[in-house]
XYZ file of C-alpha atoms in Angstrom:
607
model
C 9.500 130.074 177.348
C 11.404 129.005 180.891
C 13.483 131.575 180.087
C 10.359 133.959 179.830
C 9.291 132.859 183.220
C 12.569 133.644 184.774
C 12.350 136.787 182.889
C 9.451 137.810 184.240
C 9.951 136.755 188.063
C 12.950 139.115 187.515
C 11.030 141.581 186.323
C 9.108 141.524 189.497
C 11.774 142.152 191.621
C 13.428 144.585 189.723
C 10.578 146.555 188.957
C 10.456 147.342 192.429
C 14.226 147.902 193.313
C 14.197 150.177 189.758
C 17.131 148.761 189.043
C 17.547 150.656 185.781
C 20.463 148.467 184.125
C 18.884 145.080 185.168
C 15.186 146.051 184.235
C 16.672 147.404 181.257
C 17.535 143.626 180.245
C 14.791 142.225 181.168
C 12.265 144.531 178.804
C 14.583 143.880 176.035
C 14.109 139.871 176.173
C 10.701 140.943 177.096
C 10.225 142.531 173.597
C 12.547 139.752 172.069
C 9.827 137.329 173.206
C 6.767 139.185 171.898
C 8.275 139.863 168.686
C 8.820 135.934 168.550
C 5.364 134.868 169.689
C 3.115 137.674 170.686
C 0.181 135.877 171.488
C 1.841 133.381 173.776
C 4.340 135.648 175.409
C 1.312 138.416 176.076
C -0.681 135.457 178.122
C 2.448 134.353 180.549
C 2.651 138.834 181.015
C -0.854 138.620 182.076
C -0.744 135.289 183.765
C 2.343 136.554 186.047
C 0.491 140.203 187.249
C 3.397 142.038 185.905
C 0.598 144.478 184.141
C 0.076 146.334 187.205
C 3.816 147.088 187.951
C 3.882 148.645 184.444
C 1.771 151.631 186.036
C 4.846 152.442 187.947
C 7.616 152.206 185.813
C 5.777 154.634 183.488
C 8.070 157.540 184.638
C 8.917 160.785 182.237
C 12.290 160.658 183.467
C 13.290 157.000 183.512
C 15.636 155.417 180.551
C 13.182 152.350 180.262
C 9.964 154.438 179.866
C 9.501 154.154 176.478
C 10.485 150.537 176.498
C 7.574 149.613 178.780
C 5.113 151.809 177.021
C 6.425 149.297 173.557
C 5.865 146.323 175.414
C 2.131 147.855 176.371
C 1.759 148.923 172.584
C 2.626 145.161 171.574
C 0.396 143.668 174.137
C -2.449 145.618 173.427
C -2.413 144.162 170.068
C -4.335 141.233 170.973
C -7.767 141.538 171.907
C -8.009 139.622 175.138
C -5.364 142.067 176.723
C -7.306 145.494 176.071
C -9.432 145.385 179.582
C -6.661 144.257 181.176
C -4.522 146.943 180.190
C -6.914 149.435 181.464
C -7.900 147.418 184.668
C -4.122 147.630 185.077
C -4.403 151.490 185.629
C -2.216 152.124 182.824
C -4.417 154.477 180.621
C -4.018 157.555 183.269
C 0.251 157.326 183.315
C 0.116 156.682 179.342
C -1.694 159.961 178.661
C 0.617 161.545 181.485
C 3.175 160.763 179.384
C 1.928 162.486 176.090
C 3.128 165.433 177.961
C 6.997 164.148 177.165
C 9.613 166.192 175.295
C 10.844 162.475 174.165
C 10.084 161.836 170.430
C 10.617 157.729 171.317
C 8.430 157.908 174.451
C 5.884 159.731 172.350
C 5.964 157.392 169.399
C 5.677 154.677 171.891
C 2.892 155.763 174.086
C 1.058 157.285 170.771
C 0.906 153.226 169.743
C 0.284 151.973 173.180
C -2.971 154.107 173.622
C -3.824 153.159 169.743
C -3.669 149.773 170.437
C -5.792 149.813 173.753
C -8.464 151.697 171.640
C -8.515 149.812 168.955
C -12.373 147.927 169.048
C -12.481 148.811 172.648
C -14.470 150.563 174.546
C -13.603 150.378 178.028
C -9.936 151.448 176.108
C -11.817 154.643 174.393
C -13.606 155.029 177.750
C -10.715 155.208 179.548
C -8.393 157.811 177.382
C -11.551 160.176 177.327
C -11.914 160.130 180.972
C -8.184 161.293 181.024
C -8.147 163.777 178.474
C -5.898 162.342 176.028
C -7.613 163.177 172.645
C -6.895 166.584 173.261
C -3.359 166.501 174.043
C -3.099 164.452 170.873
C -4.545 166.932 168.905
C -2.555 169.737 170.315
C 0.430 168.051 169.801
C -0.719 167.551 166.144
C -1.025 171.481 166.090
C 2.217 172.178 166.731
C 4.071 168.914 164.548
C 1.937 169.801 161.583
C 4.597 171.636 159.777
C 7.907 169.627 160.478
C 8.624 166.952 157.467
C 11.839 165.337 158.901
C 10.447 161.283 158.567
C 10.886 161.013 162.637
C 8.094 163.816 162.492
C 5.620 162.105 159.949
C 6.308 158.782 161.731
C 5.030 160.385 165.037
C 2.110 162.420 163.182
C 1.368 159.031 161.665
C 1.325 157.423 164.678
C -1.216 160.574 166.347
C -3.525 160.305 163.555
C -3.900 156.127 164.272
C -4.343 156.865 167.633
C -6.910 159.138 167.361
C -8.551 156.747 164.497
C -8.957 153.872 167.174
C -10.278 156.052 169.567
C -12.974 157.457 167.735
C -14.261 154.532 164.950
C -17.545 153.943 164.771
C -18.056 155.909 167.845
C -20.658 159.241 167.177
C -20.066 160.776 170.102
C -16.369 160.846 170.674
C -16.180 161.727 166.764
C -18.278 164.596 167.823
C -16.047 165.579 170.550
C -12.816 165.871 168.144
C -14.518 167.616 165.873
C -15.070 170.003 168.561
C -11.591 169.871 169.573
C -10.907 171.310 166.084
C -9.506 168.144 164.552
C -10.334 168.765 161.222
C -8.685 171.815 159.908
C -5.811 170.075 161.187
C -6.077 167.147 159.605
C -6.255 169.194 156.392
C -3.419 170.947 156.877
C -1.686 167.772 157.508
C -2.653 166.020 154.465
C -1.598 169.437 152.304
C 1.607 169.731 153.863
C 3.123 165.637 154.004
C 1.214 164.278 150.592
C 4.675 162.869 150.094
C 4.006 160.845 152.551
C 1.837 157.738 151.856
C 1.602 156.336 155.468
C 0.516 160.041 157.155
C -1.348 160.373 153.950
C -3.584 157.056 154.231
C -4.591 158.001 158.260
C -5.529 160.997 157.176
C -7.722 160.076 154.572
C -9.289 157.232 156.848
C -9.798 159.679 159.444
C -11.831 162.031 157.071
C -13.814 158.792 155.592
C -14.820 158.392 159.319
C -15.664 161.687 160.122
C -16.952 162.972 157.418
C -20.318 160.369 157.852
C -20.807 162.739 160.905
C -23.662 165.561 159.383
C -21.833 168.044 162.229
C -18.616 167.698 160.319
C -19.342 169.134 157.073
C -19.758 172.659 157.678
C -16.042 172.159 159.465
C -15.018 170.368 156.496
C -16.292 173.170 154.307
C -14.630 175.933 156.106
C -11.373 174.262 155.165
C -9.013 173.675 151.872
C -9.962 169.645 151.676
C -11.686 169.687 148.141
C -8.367 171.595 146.429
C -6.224 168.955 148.702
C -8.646 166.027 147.668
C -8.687 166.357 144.013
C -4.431 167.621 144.196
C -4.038 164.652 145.522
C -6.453 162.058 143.282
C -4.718 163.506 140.224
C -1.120 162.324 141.402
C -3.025 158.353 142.070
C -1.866 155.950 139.832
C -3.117 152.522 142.085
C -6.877 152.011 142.138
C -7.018 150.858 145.780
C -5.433 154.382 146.439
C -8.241 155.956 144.226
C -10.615 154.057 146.124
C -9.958 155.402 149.311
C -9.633 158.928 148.567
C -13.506 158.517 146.415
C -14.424 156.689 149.796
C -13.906 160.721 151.271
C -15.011 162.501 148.569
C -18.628 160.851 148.426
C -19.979 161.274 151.897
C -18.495 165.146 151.372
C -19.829 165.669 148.387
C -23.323 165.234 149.723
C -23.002 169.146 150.979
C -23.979 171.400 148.742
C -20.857 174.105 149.703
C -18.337 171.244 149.363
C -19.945 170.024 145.938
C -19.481 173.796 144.614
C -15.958 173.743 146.120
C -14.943 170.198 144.091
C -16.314 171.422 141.204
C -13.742 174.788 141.203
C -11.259 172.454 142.608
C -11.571 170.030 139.112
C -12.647 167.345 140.497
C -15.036 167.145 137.736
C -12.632 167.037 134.722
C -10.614 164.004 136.888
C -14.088 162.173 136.836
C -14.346 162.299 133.009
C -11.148 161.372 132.564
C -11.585 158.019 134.368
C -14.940 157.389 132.512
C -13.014 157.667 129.422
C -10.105 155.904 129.970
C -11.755 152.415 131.780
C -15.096 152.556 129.556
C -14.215 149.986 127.426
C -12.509 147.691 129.773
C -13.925 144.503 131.707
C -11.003 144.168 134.495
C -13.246 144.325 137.420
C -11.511 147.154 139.064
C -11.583 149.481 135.847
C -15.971 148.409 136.521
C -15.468 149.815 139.804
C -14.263 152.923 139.134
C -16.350 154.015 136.621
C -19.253 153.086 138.461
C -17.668 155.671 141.399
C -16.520 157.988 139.171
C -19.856 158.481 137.461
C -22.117 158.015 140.469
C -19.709 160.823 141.859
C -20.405 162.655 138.519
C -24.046 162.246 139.528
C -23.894 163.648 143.331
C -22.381 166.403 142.279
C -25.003 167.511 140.249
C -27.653 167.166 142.793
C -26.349 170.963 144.282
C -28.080 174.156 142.462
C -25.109 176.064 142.061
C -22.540 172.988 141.364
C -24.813 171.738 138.655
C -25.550 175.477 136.904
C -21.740 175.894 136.759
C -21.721 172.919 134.974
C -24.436 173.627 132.812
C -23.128 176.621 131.546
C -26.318 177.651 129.730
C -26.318 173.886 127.705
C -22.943 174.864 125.720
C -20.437 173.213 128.905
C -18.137 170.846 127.788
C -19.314 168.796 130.767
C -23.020 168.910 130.008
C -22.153 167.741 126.514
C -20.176 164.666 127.837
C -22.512 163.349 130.173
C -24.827 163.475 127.465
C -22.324 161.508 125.163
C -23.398 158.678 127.711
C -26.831 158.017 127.004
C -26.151 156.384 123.858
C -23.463 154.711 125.350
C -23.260 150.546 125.449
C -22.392 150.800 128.862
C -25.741 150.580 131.580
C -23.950 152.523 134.368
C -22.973 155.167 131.559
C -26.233 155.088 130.665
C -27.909 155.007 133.841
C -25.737 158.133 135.225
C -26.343 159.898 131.971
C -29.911 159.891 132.537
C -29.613 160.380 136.089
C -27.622 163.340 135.351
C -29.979 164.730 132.670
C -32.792 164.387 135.662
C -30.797 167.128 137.764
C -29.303 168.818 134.989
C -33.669 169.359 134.794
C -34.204 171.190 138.079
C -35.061 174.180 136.939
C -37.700 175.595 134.030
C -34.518 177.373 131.945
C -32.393 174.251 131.764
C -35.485 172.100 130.636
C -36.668 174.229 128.025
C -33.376 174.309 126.129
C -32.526 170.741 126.708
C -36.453 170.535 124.925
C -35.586 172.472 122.031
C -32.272 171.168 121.838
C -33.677 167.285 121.190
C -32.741 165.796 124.584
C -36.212 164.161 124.285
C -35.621 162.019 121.469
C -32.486 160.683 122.800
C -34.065 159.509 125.982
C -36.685 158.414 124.051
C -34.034 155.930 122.022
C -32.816 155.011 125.486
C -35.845 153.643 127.025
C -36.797 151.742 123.333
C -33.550 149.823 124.446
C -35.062 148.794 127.640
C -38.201 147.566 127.073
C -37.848 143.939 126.920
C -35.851 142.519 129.770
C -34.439 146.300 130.090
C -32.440 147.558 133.094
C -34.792 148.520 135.991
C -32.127 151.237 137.236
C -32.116 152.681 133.341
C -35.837 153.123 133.037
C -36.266 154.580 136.426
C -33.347 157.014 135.960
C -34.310 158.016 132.131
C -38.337 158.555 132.917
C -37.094 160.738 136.269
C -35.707 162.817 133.288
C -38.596 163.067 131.489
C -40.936 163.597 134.249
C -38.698 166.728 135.057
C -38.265 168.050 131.576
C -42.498 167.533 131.342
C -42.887 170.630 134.251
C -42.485 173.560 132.254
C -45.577 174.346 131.206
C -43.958 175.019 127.080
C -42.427 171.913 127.158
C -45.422 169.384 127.218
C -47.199 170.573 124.007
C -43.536 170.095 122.549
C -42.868 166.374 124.380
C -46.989 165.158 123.517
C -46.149 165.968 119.763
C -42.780 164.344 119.739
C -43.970 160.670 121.134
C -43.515 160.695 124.719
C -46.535 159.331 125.456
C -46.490 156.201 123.715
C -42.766 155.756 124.623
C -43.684 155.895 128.282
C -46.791 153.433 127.932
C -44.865 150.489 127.029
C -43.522 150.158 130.667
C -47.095 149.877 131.623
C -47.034 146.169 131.964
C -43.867 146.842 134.519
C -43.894 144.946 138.013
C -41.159 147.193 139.743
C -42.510 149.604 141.900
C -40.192 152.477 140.881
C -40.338 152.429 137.271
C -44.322 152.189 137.955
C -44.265 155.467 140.423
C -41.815 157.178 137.949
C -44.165 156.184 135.041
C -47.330 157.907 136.458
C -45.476 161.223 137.563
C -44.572 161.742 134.533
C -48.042 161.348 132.859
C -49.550 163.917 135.053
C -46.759 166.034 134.362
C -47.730 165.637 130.468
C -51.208 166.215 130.566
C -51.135 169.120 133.039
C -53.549 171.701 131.747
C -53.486 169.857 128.162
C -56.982 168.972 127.501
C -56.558 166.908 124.426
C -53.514 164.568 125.722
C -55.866 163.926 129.121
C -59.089 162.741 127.055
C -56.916 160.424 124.788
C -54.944 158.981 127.807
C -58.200 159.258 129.965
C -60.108 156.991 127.056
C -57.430 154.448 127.027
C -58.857 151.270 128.884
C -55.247 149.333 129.584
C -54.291 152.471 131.293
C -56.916 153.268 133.284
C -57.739 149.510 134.596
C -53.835 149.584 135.563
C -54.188 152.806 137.506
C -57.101 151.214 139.143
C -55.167 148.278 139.785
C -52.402 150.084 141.212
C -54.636 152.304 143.391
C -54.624 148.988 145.688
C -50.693 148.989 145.938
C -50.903 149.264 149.739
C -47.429 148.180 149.678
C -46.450 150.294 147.848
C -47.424 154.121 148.854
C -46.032 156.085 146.337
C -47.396 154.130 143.105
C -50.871 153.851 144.883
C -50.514 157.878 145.958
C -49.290 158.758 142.221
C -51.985 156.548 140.210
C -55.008 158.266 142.624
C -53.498 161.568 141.378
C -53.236 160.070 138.065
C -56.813 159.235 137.919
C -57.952 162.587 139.055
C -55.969 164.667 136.965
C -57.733 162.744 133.454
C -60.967 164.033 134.837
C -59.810 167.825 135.911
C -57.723 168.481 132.553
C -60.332 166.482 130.220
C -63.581 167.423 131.442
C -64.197 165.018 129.597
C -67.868 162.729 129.787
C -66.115 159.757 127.857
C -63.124 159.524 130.449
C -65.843 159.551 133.182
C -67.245 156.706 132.016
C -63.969 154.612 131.179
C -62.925 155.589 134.749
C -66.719 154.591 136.269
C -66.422 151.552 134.051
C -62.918 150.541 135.307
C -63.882 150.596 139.175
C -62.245 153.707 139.665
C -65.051 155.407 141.473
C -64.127 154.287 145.137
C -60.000 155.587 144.954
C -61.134 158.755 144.103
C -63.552 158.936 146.919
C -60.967 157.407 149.220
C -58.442 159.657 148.072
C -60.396 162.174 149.088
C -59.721 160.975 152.905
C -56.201 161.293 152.283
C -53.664 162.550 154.876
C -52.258 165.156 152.197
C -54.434 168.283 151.961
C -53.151 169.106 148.125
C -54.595 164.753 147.103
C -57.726 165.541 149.248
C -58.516 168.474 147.361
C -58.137 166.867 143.334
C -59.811 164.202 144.454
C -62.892 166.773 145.421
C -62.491 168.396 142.146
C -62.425 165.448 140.073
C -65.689 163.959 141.949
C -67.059 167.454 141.723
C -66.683 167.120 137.813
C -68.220 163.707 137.591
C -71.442 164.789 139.767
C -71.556 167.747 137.338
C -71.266 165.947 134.168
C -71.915 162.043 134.896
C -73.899 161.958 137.687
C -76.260 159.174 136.627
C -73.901 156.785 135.225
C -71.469 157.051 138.634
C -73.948 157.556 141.198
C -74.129 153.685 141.990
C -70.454 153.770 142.805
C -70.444 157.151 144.665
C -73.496 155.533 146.731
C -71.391 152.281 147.776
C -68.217 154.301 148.295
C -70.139 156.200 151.131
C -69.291 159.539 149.575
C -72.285 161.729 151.481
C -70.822 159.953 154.694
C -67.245 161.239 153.845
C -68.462 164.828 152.923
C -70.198 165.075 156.081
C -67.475 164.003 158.008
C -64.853 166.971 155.889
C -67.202 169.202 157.180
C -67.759 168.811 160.739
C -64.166 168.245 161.182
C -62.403 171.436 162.025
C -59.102 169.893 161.399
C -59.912 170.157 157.319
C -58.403 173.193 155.315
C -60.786 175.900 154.146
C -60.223 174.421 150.412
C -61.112 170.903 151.417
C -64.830 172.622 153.302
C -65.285 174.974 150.525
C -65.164 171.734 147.652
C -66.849 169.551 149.400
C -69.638 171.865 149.917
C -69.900 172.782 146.081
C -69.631 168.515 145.203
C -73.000 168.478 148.057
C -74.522 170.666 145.934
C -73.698 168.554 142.962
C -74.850 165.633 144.369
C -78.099 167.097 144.628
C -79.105 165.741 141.710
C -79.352 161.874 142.180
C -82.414 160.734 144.399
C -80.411 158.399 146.288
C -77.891 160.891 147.065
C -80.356 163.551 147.475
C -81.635 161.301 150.210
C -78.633 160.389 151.877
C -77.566 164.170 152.497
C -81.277 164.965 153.947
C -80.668 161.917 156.284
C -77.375 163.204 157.327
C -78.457 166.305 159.112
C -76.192 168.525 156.645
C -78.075 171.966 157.078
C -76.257 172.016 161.045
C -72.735 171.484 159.880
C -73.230 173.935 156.864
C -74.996 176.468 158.910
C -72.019 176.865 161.266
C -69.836 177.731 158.726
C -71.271 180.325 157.272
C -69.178 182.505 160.199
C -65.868 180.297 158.996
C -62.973 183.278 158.876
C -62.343 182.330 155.359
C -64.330 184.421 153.257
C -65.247 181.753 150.319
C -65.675 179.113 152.833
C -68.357 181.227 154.638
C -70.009 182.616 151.275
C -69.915 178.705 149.997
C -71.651 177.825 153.305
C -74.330 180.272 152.470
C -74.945 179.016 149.260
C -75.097 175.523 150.069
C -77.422 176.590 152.694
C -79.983 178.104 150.608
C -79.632 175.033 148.352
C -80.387 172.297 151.192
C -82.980 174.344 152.425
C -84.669 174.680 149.273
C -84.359 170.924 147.984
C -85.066 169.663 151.452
């Protein structure tokens, strides 16, 4: 370390004489020292000033130029010397120099500027300000297509560079996307996939940009899925695996690029690893199954990616995901169903996966899970049935085959999902089926758990879905029994606070449903309707010109129901209903206005 200090008191001098031979020695025990202790021999470099004479001897046509910028890049590898590097002024020569015909100098100053970026941002801040991303990139332009390994060491190099510089940073990813750094990047990896080092900075540069929404349609525009999945099918390491499904999902989440991966074969790869590691427990074999078929599972989500793989029910791939359900495996199962659920996105695909007895096996899947099942399984296999339930063929077929019952034993669920998935797909069932409604509508476990669940607040979606729940056994029933199990239950006051809701399309069953009940149960209910302040909330509907024509037009046919209980009776007289009514008979909407008319005639009359 003496030896460092007269090193570096030589430096001094020399640095100013430019004493080429002389400051040539001194740099080399300079970088003899750093590569012996780094740490120590960086905080004598900054102790002794010498940073600032570096901005000087950073010269294109001087023999020690590239030494300096090593001893910058080595520096610059511990934190504490980033700042100083750029309070130094050395960021503005450095990117000066990325204008060099020297391949060394390059290499050198490529590292150097790396380094000073790396978790820095008064480093990033700096190299922006002088414009070196976009020499970077241009020089990556016009290296692309050389393989000699000085080349790819360079290009490697570049890429790192531009990694630092732009990790975890939005906007300056944003800015080389601009620059055009992708299609680049892409050509890169298609041309030097010999080469492991290049090969990893690319694909670390495309995990990082590729979170960035604005990269994907540049991401589509290029070749990357054919290069992607070319270059997962040569992967024999699972870390290597890992990094290219690290790119792949974030991509995959646009619907172009999912279409593209698909034609590319990424699909068939996927399968592959689900068979081979399905019945292994080494921890990294769990992984990538768990990838692979979540993958499996994404890709599915696009409309034209998952009816290629349909392939009118008769695809190899449809019929191998659906080998999974019956699987052993919980994450086979659990993307099986998952997959079934997108697989069901559109009325064709459900009815033949009906008629072709996907029911039953989802059916066996969720008898599995009832005791102690798999939260994650139940969710994903009832989002199945929910979607196979909306074709309006299919729920005569899934009533009659059990799916009912099957989906009533999760009633006594505490997770929030499998409740909300639970209840969607009982409205979907009894949609326009009379019968199934009155049965489900009469069952008293069911309905005092809706009626529970109405009071989720927590939990919006389960309290939304069991309102519409409750509301849909009175519209498709009709039914004077399920009136009365719902009046019985304390159902009364959701409905009428439902019909307050902020969605137009809840407001509106809710009137229905309470329009039905005044119509055919009026004496039993009126009690409850009285303490719920229904006549209050009518009025309210009305006067508000904020409420859709559907939402004035129902309420005004449920006044006219209400007519028939005193108490009610009395509470619209009090209310002062004939004004509000009266003004919209000239409402633009036709049936609102000839409503209006009606109800007119009818308050003037009983009044």
């Amino acid at each position: 370390m003496d030896n460092l200090s007269d090193t570096l008191k030589k430096l001094k001098i020399t640095a100013v004489d430019r004493t080429e031979d002389s400051l040539e020695g001194c740099l080399d025990c300079l970088l003899q020292a750093l590569a012996q202790n780094n740490m120590e021999t960086s905080e004598k470099i900054q102790e002794s000033g010498i940073l600032q004479l570096f901005a000087g001897l950073l010269i294109p046509q001087s023999s020690c130029t590239a030494k300096v910028a090593n001893i910058i890049a080595e520096v610059a590898k511990n934190e504490f010397m980033r700042t100083p590097c750029v309070d130094a002024g050395l960021i503005s020569p450095l990117v000066q120099l990325l204008n060099s015909k020297d391949q060394e100098v390059l290499l050198q100053t490529g590292r150097a500027l790396g380094n000073i970026c790396y978790d820095s941002h008064e480093g990033r801040s700096a190299v922006d300000q002088a414009g070196g991303a976009q020499i970077v990139i241009d020089h990556l332009r016009s290296l692309c297509s050389i393989t000699d390994p000085a080349n790819e060491k360079l290009l490697t190099v570049f890429c790192g560079m531009l990694m630092n510089y732009s990790n975890e940073n939005d906007s300056l990813q944003a800015q080389l996307i601009n620059m055009g750094v992708i299609p680049t990047l892409v050509k890169l990896l298609g041309i030097h996939c010999q080469n492991a080092a290049l090969t990893e900075m690319c694909l670390v540069a495309f995990g990082n940009l590729a979170e960035l929404e604005s990269s994907k349609e540049q991401f589509a525009s290029t070749n990357i899925a054919e290069e992607l999945v070319k270059l997962f099918k040569k992967q024999i390491e699972h870390d290597k695996k890992e990094m290219i499904f690290e790119v792949l999902a974030p991509l995959a989440e646009n619907d172009a690029i999912k279409l593209q991966l698909v034609e590319a074969g990424l699909v068939e790869c996927l399968l592959e690893i689900v068979q081979q590691k399905v019945d292994s427990d080494k921890e990294d074999d769990i992984a990538e199954l768990k990838t692979a078929s979540d993958l499996m599972v994404l890709l599915l989500l696009g409309d034209e990616s998952m009816q290629k793989l349909f392939e009118g029910g008769k695809g190899n791939v449809f019929q191998r995901v659906l080998s999974w359900i019956p699987s052993n495996n919980h994450q086979l199962q659990l993307a099986g169903a998952l997959a079934i659920a997108n697989f069901a996105r559109n009325d064709g695909n459900c009815i033949h996966m009906v008629d072709n007895g996907i029911v039953e096996t989802l059916m066996d899947l969720l008898d599995r899970h009832v005791e102690d099942g798999n939260v994650t399984v139940q969710h994903a296999a009832l989002s199945a049935l929910r979607n196979l339930a909306i074709p309006v063929v299919n729920k005569a077929k899934m009533l009659s085959a059990g799916v009912t019952e099957a989906v009533l034993k999760f009633l006594k669920s505490e997770m929030p999902p499998v409740q909300f998935k639970l209840l969607g797909t009982l409205r979907m069932l009894i949609d326009a089926q009379a019968e199934a409604a009155e049965q489900l509508g009469k069952n008293v476990k069911l309905v005092e758990r809706l009626v529970e669940w109405c009071e989720a607040k927590d939990h919006a979606g389960v309290m939304g879905e069991s309102n519409r729940l409750l509301s849909a056994l009175i519209r498709h029933s009709k039914s004077k029994d399920v009136i009365k199990t719902i009046v019985q239950s304390g159902g009364i006051k959701h409905l009428v606070t439902m019909a307050t809701s902020e969605h137009v399309i809840m407001q509106n069953e809710a009137l229905v449903a309470l329009a039905l009940i005044a119509a055919l149960e009026l004496g039993t209910a009126e009690k409850d309707l009285e303490s719920a302040k229904l006549v209050q909330i009518l009025h309210r509907l009305l006067a508000d010109e904020r409420s859709a024509p559907e939402i004035k037009y129902n309420s005004m046919v449920l006044i006219c129901a209400l007519m028939g209980s005193e108490c009610l009776h009395k509470e619209v007289q009090d209310l002062a209903f004939l004004d509000v009514v009266s003004k919209l008979r000239s409402h633009e909407n036709k049936s609102v206005a000839q409503q209006a008319s009606l109800t007119e005639q009818r308050l003037t009359v009983e009044s």
